[in-house]
Structure formats: structure tokens, C-alpha cells
Amino acid sequence: MDSKVPEHESSLTGAPFRVGIGYDIHRLASGRRLVLGGIEIPFDQGLLGHSDGDSLAHAITDALLGAAGLGDIGAHFSDADPRWKDADSLGFLKAASQMLADRGWNVANIDATILAEQPKMMPHIPAMKSALSRATGLDQSQLNIKAKTNEKLDAIGRGEAIAAQAIVLIYPK
Ligand code: MG
């Protein structure tokens, strides 16, 4: 067994890597800034949330925490905690990245999908990758952000919410 595998993991499976998955959704509402992937996007509505409502940053944070067996974003940054009111969600992502580093994990890659009927996300993805790279300490080549509509179906398709999915792979330092 690879001696670099953290003991708490090697005793479980011996696998030289772990994966994590994340999902998040926030309602769109008037009078809010639209913050997604750590950047502000010009739009006439924004995501409701105790924090800035950044569903992409939240999904990635959950994927990282999940991969390391560290629970979820709510366990670490409760939406009942006044410290996180209107918080910049990149702070959650940065803290989660540090938690993994402190426990001996490297991140191989992150892949994510934004689900939004509007606005068009593609023009903003380079800026999102730059912001997410700074928060995670990863190279942009390790980050992939995709975006798609929900084909006008369900709440996302009606423009009532924006969701995101993320998956990560981590391996021992
Ligand atoms: Mg959330």
C-alpha cells in the first residue's frame, strides 16, 4: 500500500484516489446581484441565499468536502450563522480547499455544469475559471466549467432558479 495514502483512508479501501459530487440550486429573484462562479454577471435578477447564493461555488465546495469525507457545506458554513450572511462563497471554496490540503489531499480536477435558462453563461466562463482558480489554488487546466439550459423545462427552464453540478477527483499528496 502506498505509504502516502492518509491512514484514515488507506484503512478503508487502499484506493489511491477518491471522488466527490456536488449539487446546488438557488432561486432567482429581483433586487439581487447574480453571482456565479465567483463573478458578478449582469442580469436583471440574482440568486437568493443567506450567502451570495453562488450555486456553482457551493456545488464545487460540496464536491470537495464530499471527496474528503468531510460532510457538506451546511455543516461547515451554516445558513443560520450570521457570519455567512451575504458572504462571498469563494471564501467557502477557499476554506474547503485548505481543509483538504491540511488533510493531505491534492485535487486532480474539477468538472462542473451550470444549469440556467438565462443569461448566456459562455461569455463569462473564462472569468469564472480565473476566480475559481484563485480560490482553489488549482491551475485553470484542472477546472472545467460547462453550461446548458434546461430546455425550458421545470423551474430552471422557467427561469426561476439556477443550479450547478460538480464532480472532483482527489489523491494523496
Ligand atoms: Mg447553496
CSV table of N, CA and C and ligand atoms in Angstrom, one decimal:
chain,number,residue,atom,x,y,z
A,1,MET,N,0.8,-1.2,0.0
A,1,MET,CA,0.0,0.0,0.0
A,1,MET,C,0.9,1.3,0.0
A,2,ASP,N,0.5,2.2,-0.7
A,2,ASP,CA,1.2,3.5,-0.8
A,2,ASP,C,1.2,4.2,0.5
A,3,SER,N,2.4,4.4,1.0
A,3,SER,CA,2.6,5.0,2.4
A,3,SER,C,2.1,6.4,2.4
A,4,LYS,N,1.9,7.0,1.2
A,4,LYS,CA,1.5,8.4,1.2
A,4,LYS,C,-0.1,8.5,1.4
A,5,VAL,N,-0.8,7.4,1.3
A,5,VAL,CA,-2.2,7.5,1.5
A,5,VAL,C,-2.5,7.8,2.9
A,6,PRO,N,-3.3,8.8,3.2
A,6,PRO,CA,-3.6,9.1,4.6
A,6,PRO,C,-4.2,7.9,5.3
A,7,GLU,N,-3.8,7.7,6.5
A,7,GLU,CA,-4.1,6.4,7.2
A,7,GLU,C,-5.6,6.2,7.3
A,8,HIS,N,-6.3,7.3,7.5
A,8,HIS,CA,-7.8,7.1,7.7
A,8,HIS,C,-8.4,6.6,6.4
A,9,GLU,N,-7.8,6.9,5.3
A,9,GLU,CA,-8.3,6.4,4.0
A,9,GLU,C,-7.8,5.1,3.7
A,10,SER,N,-6.5,4.9,3.9
A,10,SER,CA,-5.9,3.6,3.4
A,10,SER,C,-6.5,2.5,4.2
A,11,SER,N,-6.9,2.7,5.4
A,11,SER,CA,-7.5,1.6,6.2
A,11,SER,C,-8.9,1.3,5.7
A,12,LEU,N,-9.5,2.1,4.9
A,12,LEU,CA,-10.8,1.9,4.4
A,12,LEU,C,-10.8,1.1,3.1
A,13,THR,N,-10.0,1.6,2.1
A,13,THR,CA,-10.1,1.0,0.8
A,13,THR,C,-8.7,0.8,0.1
A,14,GLY,N,-7.8,1.5,0.5
A,14,GLY,CA,-6.5,1.4,-0.2
A,14,GLY,C,-6.5,2.1,-1.5
A,15,ALA,N,-7.6,2.6,-2.0
A,15,ALA,CA,-7.7,3.3,-3.3
A,15,ALA,C,-6.8,4.5,-3.3
A,16,PRO,N,-6.0,4.8,-4.4
A,16,PRO,CA,-5.2,5.9,-4.4
A,16,PRO,C,-5.9,7.2,-4.7
A,17,PHE,N,-7.2,7.2,-4.7
A,17,PHE,CA,-7.9,8.4,-5.0
A,17,PHE,C,-9.3,8.3,-4.5
A,18,ARG,N,-10.0,9.5,-4.4
A,18,ARG,CA,-11.4,9.5,-4.0
A,18,ARG,C,-12.1,10.5,-4.9
A,19,VAL,N,-13.4,10.3,-5.1
A,19,VAL,CA,-14.2,11.2,-5.8
A,19,VAL,C,-15.3,11.9,-5.0
A,20,GLY,N,-15.7,13.0,-5.4
A,20,GLY,CA,-16.8,13.7,-4.7
A,20,GLY,C,-17.8,14.3,-5.7
A,21,ILE,N,-19.0,14.4,-5.3
A,21,ILE,CA,-20.1,15.0,-6.2
A,21,ILE,C,-20.8,16.1,-5.4
A,22,GLY,N,-21.2,17.2,-6.2
A,22,GLY,CA,-21.9,18.3,-5.5
A,22,GLY,C,-23.0,18.8,-6.4
A,23,TYR,N,-24.1,19.2,-5.8
A,23,TYR,CA,-25.2,19.8,-6.5
A,23,TYR,C,-25.7,20.9,-5.6
A,24,ASP,N,-26.2,22.0,-6.3
A,24,ASP,CA,-26.8,23.1,-5.6
A,24,ASP,C,-27.8,23.8,-6.5
A,25,ILE,N,-28.8,24.4,-5.9
A,25,ILE,CA,-29.7,25.2,-6.6
A,25,ILE,C,-30.2,26.4,-5.8
A,26,HIS,N,-30.3,27.6,-6.4
A,26,HIS,CA,-30.8,28.7,-5.7
A,26,HIS,C,-31.9,29.4,-6.6
A,27,ARG,N,-32.9,30.0,-5.9
A,27,ARG,CA,-33.9,30.7,-6.6
A,27,ARG,C,-33.4,32.0,-7.2
A,28,LEU,N,-33.9,32.4,-8.3
A,28,LEU,CA,-33.7,33.8,-8.9
A,28,LEU,C,-34.7,34.7,-8.3
A,29,ALA,N,-34.3,35.9,-8.0
A,29,ALA,CA,-35.2,37.0,-7.5
A,29,ALA,C,-34.7,38.3,-7.9
A,30,SER,N,-35.6,39.3,-8.0
A,30,SER,CA,-35.3,40.6,-8.4
A,30,SER,C,-34.5,41.3,-7.2
A,31,GLY,N,-33.8,42.3,-7.5
A,31,GLY,CA,-33.1,43.0,-6.4
A,31,GLY,C,-31.9,42.4,-5.8
A,32,ARG,N,-31.4,41.3,-6.5
A,32,ARG,CA,-30.2,40.6,-6.0
A,32,ARG,C,-29.1,40.7,-7.1
A,33,ARG,N,-27.8,40.7,-6.8
A,33,ARG,CA,-26.8,40.6,-7.7
A,33,ARG,C,-26.7,39.1,-8.2
A,34,LEU,N,-26.4,38.9,-9.4
A,34,LEU,CA,-26.2,37.5,-9.9
A,34,LEU,C,-24.7,37.2,-9.8
A,35,VAL,N,-24.4,36.3,-8.8
A,35,VAL,CA,-23.0,35.9,-8.6
A,35,VAL,C,-22.9,34.4,-8.8
A,36,LEU,N,-22.1,34.0,-9.8
A,36,LEU,CA,-22.0,32.6,-10.1
A,36,LEU,C,-20.5,32.4,-10.5
A,37,GLY,N,-20.0,31.3,-9.9
A,37,GLY,CA,-18.5,31.0,-10.1
A,37,GLY,C,-17.6,32.1,-9.6
A,38,GLY,N,-18.1,32.8,-8.6
A,38,GLY,CA,-17.3,33.9,-8.0
A,38,GLY,C,-17.2,35.2,-8.7
A,39,ILE,N,-18.0,35.3,-9.8
A,39,ILE,CA,-18.0,36.6,-10.5
A,39,ILE,C,-19.5,37.2,-10.6
A,40,GLU,N,-19.6,38.4,-10.7
A,40,GLU,CA,-20.9,39.1,-10.9
A,40,GLU,C,-21.2,39.1,-12.4
A,41,ILE,N,-22.4,38.7,-12.7
A,41,ILE,CA,-22.8,38.6,-14.1
A,41,ILE,C,-24.0,39.6,-14.3
A,42,PRO,N,-23.9,40.5,-15.3
A,42,PRO,CA,-25.0,41.4,-15.5
A,42,PRO,C,-26.3,40.7,-15.8
A,43,PHE,N,-27.3,40.9,-15.0
A,43,PHE,CA,-28.7,40.3,-15.2
A,43,PHE,C,-29.7,41.0,-14.4
A,44,ASP,N,-30.9,40.9,-14.7
A,44,ASP,CA,-32.0,41.7,-14.0
A,44,ASP,C,-32.4,41.0,-12.7
A,45,GLN,N,-31.9,39.8,-12.5
A,45,GLN,CA,-32.2,39.0,-11.2
A,45,GLN,C,-30.9,38.4,-10.7
A,46,GLY,N,-31.0,38.1,-9.4
A,46,GLY,CA,-29.9,37.4,-8.8
A,46,GLY,C,-30.3,36.2,-8.0
A,47,LEU,N,-29.4,35.5,-7.4
A,47,LEU,CA,-29.7,34.2,-6.7
A,47,LEU,C,-30.0,34.6,-5.2
A,48,LEU,N,-31.1,34.1,-4.7
A,48,LEU,CA,-31.4,34.3,-3.3
A,48,LEU,C,-30.6,33.3,-2.5
A,49,GLY,N,-30.2,33.8,-1.3
A,49,GLY,CA,-29.4,32.9,-0.4
A,49,GLY,C,-29.0,33.7,0.8
A,50,HIS,N,-28.6,32.9,1.8
A,50,HIS,CA,-28.1,33.6,3.0
A,50,HIS,C,-26.7,34.2,2.7
A,51,SER,N,-26.0,33.5,1.9
A,51,SER,CA,-24.7,34.0,1.3
A,51,SER,C,-25.0,34.7,0.1
A,52,ASP,N,-24.1,34.8,-0.9
A,52,ASP,CA,-24.3,35.4,-2.2
A,52,ASP,C,-25.1,34.5,-3.1
A,53,GLY,N,-25.4,33.3,-2.7
A,53,GLY,CA,-26.2,32.4,-3.5
A,53,GLY,C,-25.6,31.7,-4.7
A,54,ASP,N,-24.2,31.7,-4.6
A,54,ASP,CA,-23.5,31.2,-5.8
A,54,ASP,C,-23.6,29.7,-5.9
A,55,SER,N,-24.5,29.2,-6.6
A,55,SER,CA,-24.8,27.8,-6.7
A,55,SER,C,-23.6,27.0,-7.2
A,56,LEU,N,-22.9,27.6,-8.2
A,56,LEU,CA,-21.7,26.9,-8.7
A,56,LEU,C,-20.6,26.7,-7.7
A,57,ALA,N,-20.3,27.8,-7.0
A,57,ALA,CA,-19.3,27.7,-5.9
A,57,ALA,C,-19.7,26.7,-4.8
A,58,HIS,N,-21.0,26.7,-4.5
A,58,HIS,CA,-21.5,25.8,-3.5
A,58,HIS,C,-21.4,24.3,-3.9
A,59,ALA,N,-21.7,24.1,-5.2
A,59,ALA,CA,-21.7,22.7,-5.7
A,59,ALA,C,-20.2,22.2,-5.7
A,60,ILE,N,-19.3,23.1,-6.1
A,60,ILE,CA,-17.9,22.6,-6.1
A,60,ILE,C,-17.4,22.4,-4.7
A,61,THR,N,-17.8,23.3,-3.8
A,61,THR,CA,-17.4,23.2,-2.3
A,61,THR,C,-17.9,21.8,-1.8
A,62,ASP,N,-19.2,21.5,-2.1
A,62,ASP,CA,-19.7,20.2,-1.6
A,62,ASP,C,-19.0,19.0,-2.2
A,63,ALA,N,-18.6,19.1,-3.5
A,63,ALA,CA,-17.9,18.0,-4.1
A,63,ALA,C,-16.5,17.8,-3.4
A,64,LEU,N,-15.8,18.9,-3.1
A,64,LEU,CA,-14.5,18.8,-2.5
A,64,LEU,C,-14.7,18.2,-1.1
A,65,LEU,N,-15.6,18.7,-0.3
A,65,LEU,CA,-15.8,18.2,1.0
A,65,LEU,C,-16.3,16.7,1.0
A,66,GLY,N,-17.1,16.4,0.0
A,66,GLY,CA,-17.6,15.0,-0.1
A,66,GLY,C,-16.5,14.1,-0.4
A,67,ALA,N,-15.6,14.5,-1.3
A,67,ALA,CA,-14.5,13.6,-1.7
A,67,ALA,C,-13.6,13.3,-0.5
A,68,ALA,N,-13.4,14.3,0.4
A,68,ALA,CA,-12.5,14.0,1.5
A,68,ALA,C,-13.3,13.5,2.7
A,69,GLY,N,-14.6,13.2,2.5
A,69,GLY,CA,-15.4,12.6,3.7
A,69,GLY,C,-15.6,13.7,4.8
A,70,LEU,N,-15.7,14.9,4.4
A,70,LEU,CA,-15.8,16.0,5.4
A,70,LEU,C,-17.3,16.6,5.4
A,71,GLY,N,-18.2,15.8,5.1
A,71,GLY,CA,-19.6,16.2,5.2
A,71,GLY,C,-20.0,17.2,4.1
A,72,ASP,N,-20.7,18.2,4.4
A,72,ASP,CA,-21.2,19.1,3.4
A,72,ASP,C,-21.1,20.6,3.8
A,73,ILE,N,-21.4,21.5,2.9
A,73,ILE,CA,-21.2,22.9,3.1
A,73,ILE,C,-22.0,23.4,4.3
A,74,GLY,N,-23.2,22.9,4.4
A,74,GLY,CA,-24.0,23.3,5.5
A,74,GLY,C,-23.4,23.0,6.9
A,75,ALA,N,-22.7,21.9,7.0
A,75,ALA,CA,-22.1,21.5,8.2
A,75,ALA,C,-21.0,22.5,8.6
A,76,HIS,N,-20.3,23.1,7.6
A,76,HIS,CA,-19.2,23.9,7.9
A,76,HIS,C,-19.5,25.4,7.9
A,77,PHE,N,-20.5,25.8,7.1
A,77,PHE,CA,-20.9,27.2,6.9
A,77,PHE,C,-22.4,27.3,6.9
A,78,SER,N,-22.9,27.1,8.1
A,78,SER,CA,-24.4,27.0,8.3
A,78,SER,C,-25.1,28.3,7.8
A,79,ASP,N,-26.2,28.1,7.1
A,79,ASP,CA,-27.0,29.3,6.7
A,79,ASP,C,-27.8,29.9,7.8
A,80,ALA,N,-27.6,29.4,9.1
A,80,ALA,CA,-28.2,30.0,10.2
A,80,ALA,C,-27.1,30.9,10.9
A,81,ASP,N,-25.9,30.8,10.4
A,81,ASP,CA,-24.8,31.6,11.1
A,81,ASP,C,-24.7,33.0,10.5
A,82,PRO,N,-24.9,34.0,11.3
A,82,PRO,CA,-24.8,35.4,10.8
A,82,PRO,C,-23.5,35.7,10.2
A,83,ARG,N,-22.4,35.0,10.5
A,83,ARG,CA,-21.1,35.3,9.9
A,83,ARG,C,-21.1,35.1,8.4
A,84,TRP,N,-22.1,34.2,7.9
A,84,TRP,CA,-22.1,33.9,6.5
A,84,TRP,C,-23.2,34.7,5.8
A,85,LYS,N,-23.8,35.7,6.4
A,85,LYS,CA,-24.8,36.5,5.8
A,85,LYS,C,-24.2,37.3,4.6
A,86,ASP,N,-24.7,37.1,3.4
A,86,ASP,CA,-24.2,37.8,2.2
A,86,ASP,C,-22.7,37.5,2.0
A,87,ALA,N,-22.3,36.4,2.5
A,87,ALA,CA,-20.8,36.0,2.3
A,87,ALA,C,-20.5,35.8,0.9
A,88,ASP,N,-19.2,36.1,0.6
A,88,ASP,CA,-18.6,35.7,-0.7
A,88,ASP,C,-18.4,34.2,-0.7
A,89,SER,N,-19.1,33.5,-1.5
A,89,SER,CA,-19.0,32.0,-1.5
A,89,SER,C,-17.6,31.5,-1.9
A,90,LEU,N,-16.8,32.3,-2.6
A,90,LEU,CA,-15.4,31.9,-2.8
A,90,LEU,C,-14.7,31.7,-1.6
A,91,GLY,N,-15.1,32.3,-0.5
A,91,GLY,CA,-14.5,32.1,0.8
A,91,GLY,C,-14.7,30.7,1.3
A,92,PHE,N,-15.9,30.2,1.1
A,92,PHE,CA,-16.2,28.8,1.4
A,92,PHE,C,-15.4,27.8,0.6
A,93,LEU,N,-15.2,28.1,-0.7
A,93,LEU,CA,-14.4,27.3,-1.5
A,93,LEU,C,-13.0,27.3,-1.1
A,94,LYS,N,-12.5,28.5,-0.8
A,94,LYS,CA,-11.1,28.6,-0.4
A,94,LYS,C,-10.9,27.8,0.9
A,95,ALA,N,-11.8,27.9,1.9
A,95,ALA,CA,-11.7,27.2,3.1
A,95,ALA,C,-11.7,25.7,3.0
A,96,ALA,N,-12.7,25.2,2.1
A,96,ALA,CA,-12.8,23.8,1.8
A,96,ALA,C,-11.5,23.3,1.2
A,97,SER,N,-10.9,24.1,0.2
A,97,SER,CA,-9.7,23.7,-0.4
A,97,SER,C,-8.5,23.5,0.6
A,98,GLN,N,-8.5,24.5,1.6
A,98,GLN,CA,-7.5,24.4,2.6
A,98,GLN,C,-7.7,23.2,3.5
A,99,MET,N,-9.0,22.9,3.8
A,99,MET,CA,-9.2,21.7,4.7
A,99,MET,C,-8.7,20.5,4.0
A,100,LEU,N,-8.9,20.3,2.7
A,100,LEU,CA,-8.4,19.2,2.0
A,100,LEU,C,-6.8,19.2,2.0
A,101,ALA,N,-6.2,20.3,1.8
A,101,ALA,CA,-4.8,20.4,1.7
A,101,ALA,C,-4.2,20.0,3.1
A,102,ASP,N,-4.9,20.5,4.2
A,102,ASP,CA,-4.4,20.2,5.5
A,102,ASP,C,-4.5,18.7,5.9
A,103,ARG,N,-5.4,18.0,5.2
A,103,ARG,CA,-5.5,16.6,5.4
A,103,ARG,C,-4.8,15.7,4.4
A,104,GLY,N,-3.9,16.4,3.6
A,104,GLY,CA,-3.0,15.6,2.8
A,104,GLY,C,-3.6,15.3,1.4
A,105,TRP,N,-4.6,16.1,1.0
A,105,TRP,CA,-5.2,15.8,-0.4
A,105,TRP,C,-4.8,16.8,-1.4
A,106,ASN,N,-4.5,16.3,-2.6
A,106,ASN,CA,-4.4,17.1,-3.8
A,106,ASN,C,-5.7,16.9,-4.6
A,107,VAL,N,-6.0,18.0,-5.4
A,107,VAL,CA,-7.2,17.8,-6.3
A,107,VAL,C,-6.6,17.6,-7.7
A,108,ALA,N,-7.1,16.5,-8.3
A,108,ALA,CA,-6.7,16.3,-9.7
A,108,ALA,C,-7.4,17.2,-10.7
A,109,ASN,N,-8.7,17.2,-10.6
A,109,ASN,CA,-9.5,18.0,-11.5
A,109,ASN,C,-10.9,18.2,-10.9
A,110,ILE,N,-11.5,19.3,-11.4
A,110,ILE,CA,-12.9,19.6,-11.1
A,110,ILE,C,-13.7,19.8,-12.4
A,111,ASP,N,-14.8,19.1,-12.5
A,111,ASP,CA,-15.7,19.4,-13.7
A,111,ASP,C,-17.0,19.8,-13.2
A,112,ALA,N,-17.6,20.8,-13.8
A,112,ALA,CA,-18.9,21.3,-13.3
A,112,ALA,C,-19.8,21.7,-14.4
A,113,THR,N,-21.1,21.7,-14.2
A,113,THR,CA,-22.1,22.1,-15.1
A,113,THR,C,-23.1,23.1,-14.5
A,114,ILE,N,-23.3,24.2,-15.1
A,114,ILE,CA,-24.3,25.2,-14.7
A,114,ILE,C,-25.6,24.9,-15.5
A,115,LEU,N,-26.7,24.9,-14.8
A,115,LEU,CA,-28.0,24.7,-15.4
A,115,LEU,C,-28.8,26.0,-15.3
A,116,ALA,N,-28.9,26.7,-16.4
A,116,ALA,CA,-29.5,28.1,-16.3
A,116,ALA,C,-30.2,28.4,-17.7
A,117,GLU,N,-31.4,28.8,-17.6
A,117,GLU,CA,-32.1,29.2,-18.9
A,117,GLU,C,-31.5,30.5,-19.4
A,118,GLN,N,-31.3,31.4,-18.5
A,118,GLN,CA,-30.7,32.7,-18.8
A,118,GLN,C,-29.8,33.2,-17.6
A,119,PRO,N,-28.9,34.1,-17.8
A,119,PRO,CA,-28.4,34.6,-19.1
A,119,PRO,C,-27.5,33.6,-19.7
A,120,LYS,N,-26.9,34.0,-20.9
A,120,LYS,CA,-25.9,33.2,-21.5
A,120,LYS,C,-24.7,33.1,-20.7
A,121,MET,N,-24.2,31.9,-20.4
A,121,MET,CA,-23.0,31.8,-19.5
A,121,MET,C,-21.7,31.7,-20.2
A,122,MET,N,-21.7,31.2,-21.4
A,122,MET,CA,-20.4,31.0,-22.1
A,122,MET,C,-19.5,32.2,-22.1
A,123,PRO,N,-20.0,33.4,-22.3
A,123,PRO,CA,-19.0,34.6,-22.3
A,123,PRO,C,-18.3,34.8,-20.9
A,124,HIS,N,-18.9,34.3,-19.9
A,124,HIS,CA,-18.4,34.5,-18.5
A,124,HIS,C,-17.6,33.4,-18.0
A,125,ILE,N,-17.5,32.3,-18.7
A,125,ILE,CA,-16.8,31.1,-18.1
A,125,ILE,C,-15.3,31.4,-18.0
A,126,PRO,N,-14.6,32.1,-18.9
A,126,PRO,CA,-13.2,32.4,-18.6
A,126,PRO,C,-13.0,33.1,-17.3
A,127,ALA,N,-13.8,34.1,-17.0
A,127,ALA,CA,-13.7,34.8,-15.7
A,127,ALA,C,-14.0,34.0,-14.5
A,128,MET,N,-15.0,33.1,-14.7
A,128,MET,CA,-15.3,32.1,-13.6
A,128,MET,C,-14.1,31.2,-13.3
A,129,LYS,N,-13.5,30.7,-14.4
A,129,LYS,CA,-12.4,29.8,-14.2
A,129,LYS,C,-11.2,30.5,-13.5
A,130,SER,N,-11.0,31.8,-13.8
A,130,SER,CA,-10.0,32.5,-13.2
A,130,SER,C,-10.3,32.7,-11.7
A,131,ALA,N,-11.5,33.1,-11.4
A,131,ALA,CA,-11.9,33.3,-10.0
A,131,ALA,C,-11.8,31.9,-9.2
A,132,LEU,N,-12.3,30.9,-9.8
A,132,LEU,CA,-12.3,29.6,-9.1
A,132,LEU,C,-10.8,29.0,-9.0
A,133,SER,N,-10.0,29.4,-9.9
A,133,SER,CA,-8.6,29.0,-9.8
A,133,SER,C,-7.9,29.7,-8.6
A,134,ARG,N,-8.2,31.0,-8.5
A,134,ARG,CA,-7.6,31.7,-7.3
A,134,ARG,C,-8.1,31.1,-6.0
A,135,ALA,N,-9.4,30.8,-5.9
A,135,ALA,CA,-10.0,30.3,-4.7
A,135,ALA,C,-9.5,28.9,-4.3
A,136,THR,N,-9.3,28.1,-5.3
A,136,THR,CA,-8.9,26.7,-5.0
A,136,THR,C,-7.4,26.5,-5.1
A,137,GLY,N,-6.7,27.4,-5.7
A,137,GLY,CA,-5.2,27.2,-5.8
A,137,GLY,C,-4.9,26.3,-7.0
A,138,LEU,N,-5.9,25.9,-7.8
A,138,LEU,CA,-5.7,25.0,-8.9
A,138,LEU,C,-5.3,25.8,-10.2
A,139,ASP,N,-4.7,25.1,-11.1
A,139,ASP,CA,-4.4,25.7,-12.4
A,139,ASP,C,-5.7,25.6,-13.2
A,140,GLN,N,-5.9,26.6,-14.0
A,140,GLN,CA,-7.2,26.6,-14.8
A,140,GLN,C,-7.3,25.4,-15.6
A,141,SER,N,-6.2,24.7,-16.0
A,141,SER,CA,-6.3,23.5,-16.8
A,141,SER,C,-7.0,22.3,-16.0
A,142,GLN,N,-7.1,22.5,-14.7
A,142,GLN,CA,-7.7,21.5,-13.8
A,142,GLN,C,-9.2,21.7,-13.6
A,143,LEU,N,-9.6,22.9,-14.2
A,143,LEU,CA,-11.0,23.3,-14.0
A,143,LEU,C,-11.8,23.2,-15.3
A,144,ASN,N,-12.9,22.6,-15.3
A,144,ASN,CA,-13.8,22.6,-16.5
A,144,ASN,C,-15.2,23.1,-16.1
A,145,ILE,N,-15.7,24.1,-16.7
A,145,ILE,CA,-17.0,24.6,-16.4
A,145,ILE,C,-17.8,24.6,-17.7
A,146,LYS,N,-18.9,23.9,-17.6
A,146,LYS,CA,-19.9,23.8,-18.7
A,146,LYS,C,-21.2,24.5,-18.4
A,147,ALA,N,-22.0,24.8,-19.4
A,147,ALA,CA,-23.2,25.5,-19.1
A,147,ALA,C,-24.3,25.0,-20.1
A,148,LYS,N,-25.5,24.8,-19.6
A,148,LYS,CA,-26.6,24.4,-20.5
A,148,LYS,C,-27.9,24.9,-20.0
A,149,THR,N,-28.8,25.0,-20.9
A,149,THR,CA,-30.2,25.4,-20.5
A,149,THR,C,-30.9,24.1,-20.0
A,150,ASN,N,-32.1,24.3,-19.5
A,150,ASN,CA,-32.9,23.1,-19.1
A,150,ASN,C,-34.0,22.9,-20.1
A,151,GLU,N,-33.8,23.4,-21.4
A,151,GLU,CA,-34.8,23.2,-22.5
A,151,GLU,C,-36.2,23.7,-22.1
A,152,LYS,N,-36.2,24.8,-21.3
A,152,LYS,CA,-37.5,25.4,-20.9
A,152,LYS,C,-38.3,24.5,-20.0
A,153,LEU,N,-37.7,23.4,-19.4
A,153,LEU,CA,-38.5,22.5,-18.6
A,153,LEU,C,-38.3,22.8,-17.1
A,154,ASP,N,-39.3,22.6,-16.4
A,154,ASP,CA,-39.3,22.7,-14.9
A,154,ASP,C,-38.9,24.1,-14.4
A,155,ALA,N,-38.6,24.2,-13.1
A,155,ALA,CA,-38.3,25.5,-12.5
A,155,ALA,C,-37.1,26.2,-13.2
A,156,ILE,N,-36.1,25.4,-13.4
A,156,ILE,CA,-34.9,26.0,-14.1
A,156,ILE,C,-35.2,26.5,-15.5
A,157,GLY,N,-36.0,25.7,-16.2
A,157,GLY,CA,-36.4,26.1,-17.5
A,157,GLY,C,-37.3,27.3,-17.6
A,158,ARG,N,-38.1,27.5,-16.5
A,158,ARG,CA,-38.9,28.7,-16.4
A,158,ARG,C,-38.2,29.9,-15.9
A,159,GLY,N,-36.9,29.8,-15.7
A,159,GLY,CA,-36.1,30.9,-15.3
A,159,GLY,C,-36.3,31.3,-13.8
A,160,GLU,N,-36.7,30.3,-13.0
A,160,GLU,CA,-37.0,30.6,-11.6
A,160,GLU,C,-35.7,30.2,-10.7
A,161,ALA,N,-34.8,29.6,-11.3
A,161,ALA,CA,-33.6,29.1,-10.4
A,161,ALA,C,-32.4,28.8,-11.3
A,162,ILE,N,-31.3,28.8,-10.7
A,162,ILE,CA,-30.0,28.4,-11.4
A,162,ILE,C,-29.4,27.3,-10.5
A,163,ALA,N,-29.1,26.2,-11.1
A,163,ALA,CA,-28.5,25.0,-10.4
A,163,ALA,C,-27.1,24.8,-11.0
A,164,ALA,N,-26.3,24.0,-10.2
A,164,ALA,CA,-25.0,23.6,-10.7
A,164,ALA,C,-24.7,22.2,-10.1
A,165,GLN,N,-23.9,21.5,-10.9
A,165,GLN,CA,-23.4,20.2,-10.5
A,165,GLN,C,-21.9,20.2,-10.6
A,166,ALA,N,-21.2,19.4,-9.7
A,166,ALA,CA,-19.8,19.4,-9.8
A,166,ALA,C,-19.3,18.0,-9.4
A,167,ILE,N,-18.2,17.6,-10.0
A,167,ILE,CA,-17.5,16.4,-9.6
A,167,ILE,C,-16.0,16.6,-9.5
A,168,VAL,N,-15.4,16.0,-8.5
A,168,VAL,CA,-13.9,16.2,-8.3
A,168,VAL,C,-13.3,14.9,-8.1
A,169,LEU,N,-12.0,14.8,-8.4
A,169,LEU,CA,-11.1,13.7,-8.0
A,169,LEU,C,-10.0,14.2,-7.2
A,170,ILE,N,-9.7,13.5,-6.1
A,170,ILE,CA,-8.6,13.9,-5.2
A,170,ILE,C,-7.7,12.7,-5.0
A,171,TYR,N,-6.4,13.0,-4.7
A,171,TYR,CA,-5.4,11.9,-4.5
A,171,TYR,C,-4.5,12.4,-3.4
A,172,PRO,N,-3.8,11.5,-2.7
A,172,PRO,CA,-2.9,11.9,-1.6
A,172,PRO,C,-1.7,12.7,-2.1
A,173,LYS,N,-1.3,13.6,-1.3
A,173,LYS,CA,-0.1,14.4,-1.6
A,173,LYS,C,1.1,13.4,-1.6
B,1,MG,MG,-26.3,26.9,-1.9
